[in-house]
Amino acid sequence: FALQIHLINRFTKDRDAEAMTLGLMLHLAWLSFLPLLARPDLLSLRFFAPLDHGPFLHRWGVIAGVGFLGVFGTVIALWVFMRYQREIPATRAAIVYSLEPVIAAVLAWLVLSEGLGVSKIVGGVLILAGNLICELLRPEPPAQIGQIPIEGAVVAKDKPG
């Protein structure tokens, strides 16, 4: 994620998030089809044959699931990265990204009733503790010249005369 964080922070500062997302998705689309040049048989209907078996709802459920993940798990997620990551420091973005496995494990436990073993719980606690330590030990940003912090707020000093 380090390279992704760096590149997003570098290239999205003065650019439109929607255009960046569209460009990225178009590049990912054509790069995803490059392997088909070596194996054109993968694009045949035979490749999709497993969807022909089973109940009607199962087949459409698979197709709907792939579509849902494509839209929400890829397009919208990348747009959120492009739009909002540029507004926070790279270190804070890295902290947020490190919470991904914890959130995924909790959602799997809540939604899918997956078990949380001791190793998963210990790992989640370690990730949360690491994030908490990073936040508590984070140095305060230096005050800008001409500003004095007052009870958590920053107020500009009056100029003399």
Tab-separated table of C-alpha atoms in Angstrom:
chain	number	residue	atom	x	y	z
A	1	PHE	CA	0.000	0.000	0.000
A	2	ALA	CA	2.954	2.346	0.461
A	3	LEU	CA	3.398	2.918	-3.267
A	4	GLN	CA	-0.356	3.364	-3.749
A	5	ILE	CA	-0.539	5.915	-0.920
A	6	HIS	CA	2.438	7.823	-2.284
A	7	LEU	CA	1.160	7.884	-5.871
A	8	ILE	CA	-2.380	8.880	-4.917
A	9	ASN	CA	-1.111	11.702	-2.705
A	10	ARG	CA	1.281	12.869	-5.410
A	11	PHE	CA	-0.945	12.734	-8.476
A	12	THR	CA	-4.401	13.629	-7.138
A	13	LYS	CA	-3.648	16.944	-5.419
A	14	ASP	CA	-4.745	19.157	-8.319
A	15	ARG	CA	-6.723	16.694	-10.421
A	16	ASP	CA	-10.338	15.642	-10.689
A	17	ALA	CA	-11.022	12.480	-8.664
A	18	GLU	CA	-13.647	11.229	-11.115
A	19	ALA	CA	-11.329	11.609	-14.109
A	20	MET	CA	-8.499	9.878	-12.248
A	21	THR	CA	-10.800	6.999	-11.293
A	22	LEU	CA	-12.107	6.636	-14.848
A	23	GLY	CA	-8.567	6.654	-16.247
A	24	LEU	CA	-7.419	4.070	-13.727
A	25	MET	CA	-10.407	1.790	-14.427
A	26	LEU	CA	-9.859	2.012	-18.192
A	27	HIS	CA	-6.191	1.107	-17.800
A	28	LEU	CA	-7.017	-1.751	-15.451
A	29	ALA	CA	-9.615	-3.025	-17.926
A	30	TRP	CA	-7.260	-3.233	-20.896
A	31	LEU	CA	-4.436	-4.606	-18.743
A	32	SER	CA	-6.801	-7.308	-17.494
A	33	PHE	CA	-7.498	-8.378	-21.067
A	34	LEU	CA	-3.817	-8.707	-22.022
A	35	PRO	CA	-3.645	-12.335	-20.823
A	36	LEU	CA	-6.418	-13.136	-23.293
A	37	LEU	CA	-3.955	-12.490	-26.107
A	38	ALA	CA	-1.988	-15.498	-24.924
A	39	ARG	CA	-5.052	-17.596	-24.024
A	40	PRO	CA	-8.052	-16.567	-26.199
A	41	ASP	CA	-9.855	-19.772	-25.171
A	42	LEU	CA	-10.496	-18.158	-21.765
A	43	LEU	CA	-12.989	-15.817	-23.414
A	44	SER	CA	-15.059	-18.635	-24.862
A	45	LEU	CA	-18.469	-19.617	-23.531
A	46	ARG	CA	-16.877	-22.806	-22.242
A	47	PHE	CA	-15.086	-20.674	-19.629
A	48	PHE	CA	-18.470	-19.545	-18.285
A	49	ALA	CA	-20.002	-23.039	-18.411
A	50	PRO	CA	-20.192	-23.488	-14.605
A	51	LEU	CA	-22.780	-20.708	-14.546
A	52	ASP	CA	-25.080	-22.844	-16.732
A	53	HIS	CA	-25.489	-25.466	-14.011
A	54	GLY	CA	-27.494	-25.149	-10.846
A	55	PRO	CA	-30.654	-23.252	-9.999
A	56	PHE	CA	-31.560	-20.078	-11.850
A	57	LEU	CA	-31.102	-17.847	-8.779
A	58	HIS	CA	-27.684	-19.318	-8.080
A	59	ARG	CA	-26.454	-18.470	-11.582
A	60	TRP	CA	-27.747	-14.911	-11.412
A	61	GLY	CA	-26.511	-14.604	-7.835
A	62	VAL	CA	-22.969	-15.291	-9.005
A	63	ILE	CA	-23.255	-12.762	-11.822
A	64	ALA	CA	-24.845	-10.181	-9.491
A	65	GLY	CA	-22.115	-10.791	-6.911
A	66	VAL	CA	-19.375	-10.188	-9.451
A	67	GLY	CA	-21.141	-7.013	-10.616
A	68	PHE	CA	-21.626	-5.792	-7.050
A	69	LEU	CA	-17.959	-6.346	-6.225
A	70	GLY	CA	-16.917	-4.663	-9.457
A	71	VAL	CA	-18.946	-1.543	-8.732
A	72	PHE	CA	-18.662	-1.195	-4.957
A	73	GLY	CA	-15.435	-3.047	-4.250
A	74	THR	CA	-13.501	-1.509	-7.113
A	75	VAL	CA	-14.956	1.590	-8.773
A	76	ILE	CA	-16.462	3.288	-5.714
A	77	ALA	CA	-13.581	2.248	-3.444
A	78	LEU	CA	-11.013	3.674	-5.877
A	79	TRP	CA	-13.019	6.877	-6.245
A	80	VAL	CA	-13.077	7.290	-2.450
A	81	PHE	CA	-9.295	6.756	-2.372
A	82	MET	CA	-8.762	9.296	-5.154
A	83	ARG	CA	-11.116	11.858	-3.653
A	84	TYR	CA	-10.389	11.766	0.070
A	85	GLN	CA	-6.919	10.312	0.588
A	86	ARG	CA	-5.288	13.475	-0.754
A	87	GLU	CA	-6.777	15.421	2.164
A	88	ILE	CA	-4.944	13.478	4.868
A	89	PRO	CA	-1.234	12.868	5.437
A	90	ALA	CA	0.271	9.674	4.041
A	91	THR	CA	0.976	8.322	7.531
A	92	ARG	CA	-2.660	8.713	8.541
A	93	ALA	CA	-3.751	6.959	5.327
A	94	ALA	CA	-1.423	4.057	6.156
A	95	ILE	CA	-2.984	3.784	9.617
A	96	VAL	CA	-6.472	3.696	8.112
A	97	TYR	CA	-5.430	1.047	5.564
A	98	SER	CA	-4.010	-1.131	8.330
A	99	LEU	CA	-7.497	-1.368	9.857
A	100	GLU	CA	-8.824	-3.177	6.762
A	101	PRO	CA	-8.247	-6.748	8.038
A	102	VAL	CA	-9.793	-5.914	11.412
A	103	ILE	CA	-12.916	-4.476	9.794
A	104	ALA	CA	-13.124	-7.428	7.374
A	105	ALA	CA	-12.875	-9.947	10.226
A	106	VAL	CA	-15.537	-8.183	12.302
A	107	LEU	CA	-17.900	-7.931	9.315
A	108	ALA	CA	-17.328	-11.616	8.462
A	109	TRP	CA	-18.167	-12.488	12.064
A	110	LEU	CA	-21.299	-10.283	12.134
A	111	VAL	CA	-22.676	-10.896	8.641
A	112	LEU	CA	-21.462	-14.389	7.749
A	113	SER	CA	-21.228	-15.875	11.251
A	114	GLU	CA	-17.598	-16.836	10.655
A	115	GLY	CA	-15.647	-17.840	13.689
A	116	LEU	CA	-13.080	-15.602	15.300
A	117	GLY	CA	-10.275	-17.777	16.610
A	118	VAL	CA	-7.762	-16.724	19.214
A	119	SER	CA	-5.150	-15.861	16.579
A	120	LYS	CA	-7.580	-13.549	14.745
A	121	ILE	CA	-8.581	-11.806	17.954
A	122	VAL	CA	-4.952	-11.378	19.052
A	123	GLY	CA	-4.030	-10.073	15.597
A	124	GLY	CA	-6.904	-7.594	15.657
A	125	VAL	CA	-5.949	-6.389	19.127
A	126	LEU	CA	-2.333	-5.923	18.006
A	127	ILE	CA	-3.433	-3.906	14.969
A	128	LEU	CA	-5.749	-1.745	17.068
A	129	ALA	CA	-3.051	-1.251	19.728
A	130	GLY	CA	-0.527	-0.273	17.053
A	131	ASN	CA	-2.951	2.253	15.583
A	132	LEU	CA	-3.699	3.681	19.012
A	133	ILE	CA	0.011	4.036	19.799
A	134	CYS	CA	0.616	5.745	16.452
A	135	GLU	CA	-2.176	8.215	17.104
A	136	LEU	CA	-1.191	8.930	20.728
A	137	LEU	CA	2.498	9.380	19.943
A	138	ARG	CA	1.910	11.415	16.808
A	139	PRO	CA	3.634	14.771	17.146
A	140	GLU	CA	1.436	17.831	16.989
A	141	PRO	CA	1.842	19.778	13.767
A	142	PRO	CA	3.967	22.893	14.305
A	143	ALA	CA	1.997	26.098	14.798
A	144	GLN	CA	2.144	28.452	11.876
A	145	ILE	CA	3.813	31.801	12.341
A	146	GLY	CA	1.322	34.353	13.592
A	147	GLN	CA	-1.008	31.816	15.211
A	148	ILE	CA	-1.421	30.883	18.861
A	149	PRO	CA	-3.256	27.716	19.951
A	150	ILE	CA	-6.008	28.457	22.491
A	151	GLU	CA	-7.758	25.470	24.104
A	152	GLY	CA	-7.415	23.313	21.016
A	153	ALA	CA	-8.340	26.054	18.562
A	154	VAL	CA	-5.975	28.086	16.433
A	155	VAL	CA	-6.607	31.828	16.456
A	156	ALA	CA	-4.606	34.387	14.493
A	157	LYS	CA	-2.647	36.972	16.521
A	158	ASP	CA	-3.577	40.586	16.176
A	159	LYS	CA	-0.978	42.634	14.347
A	160	PRO	CA	0.436	45.556	16.329
A	161	GLY	CA	-0.460	49.063	15.377
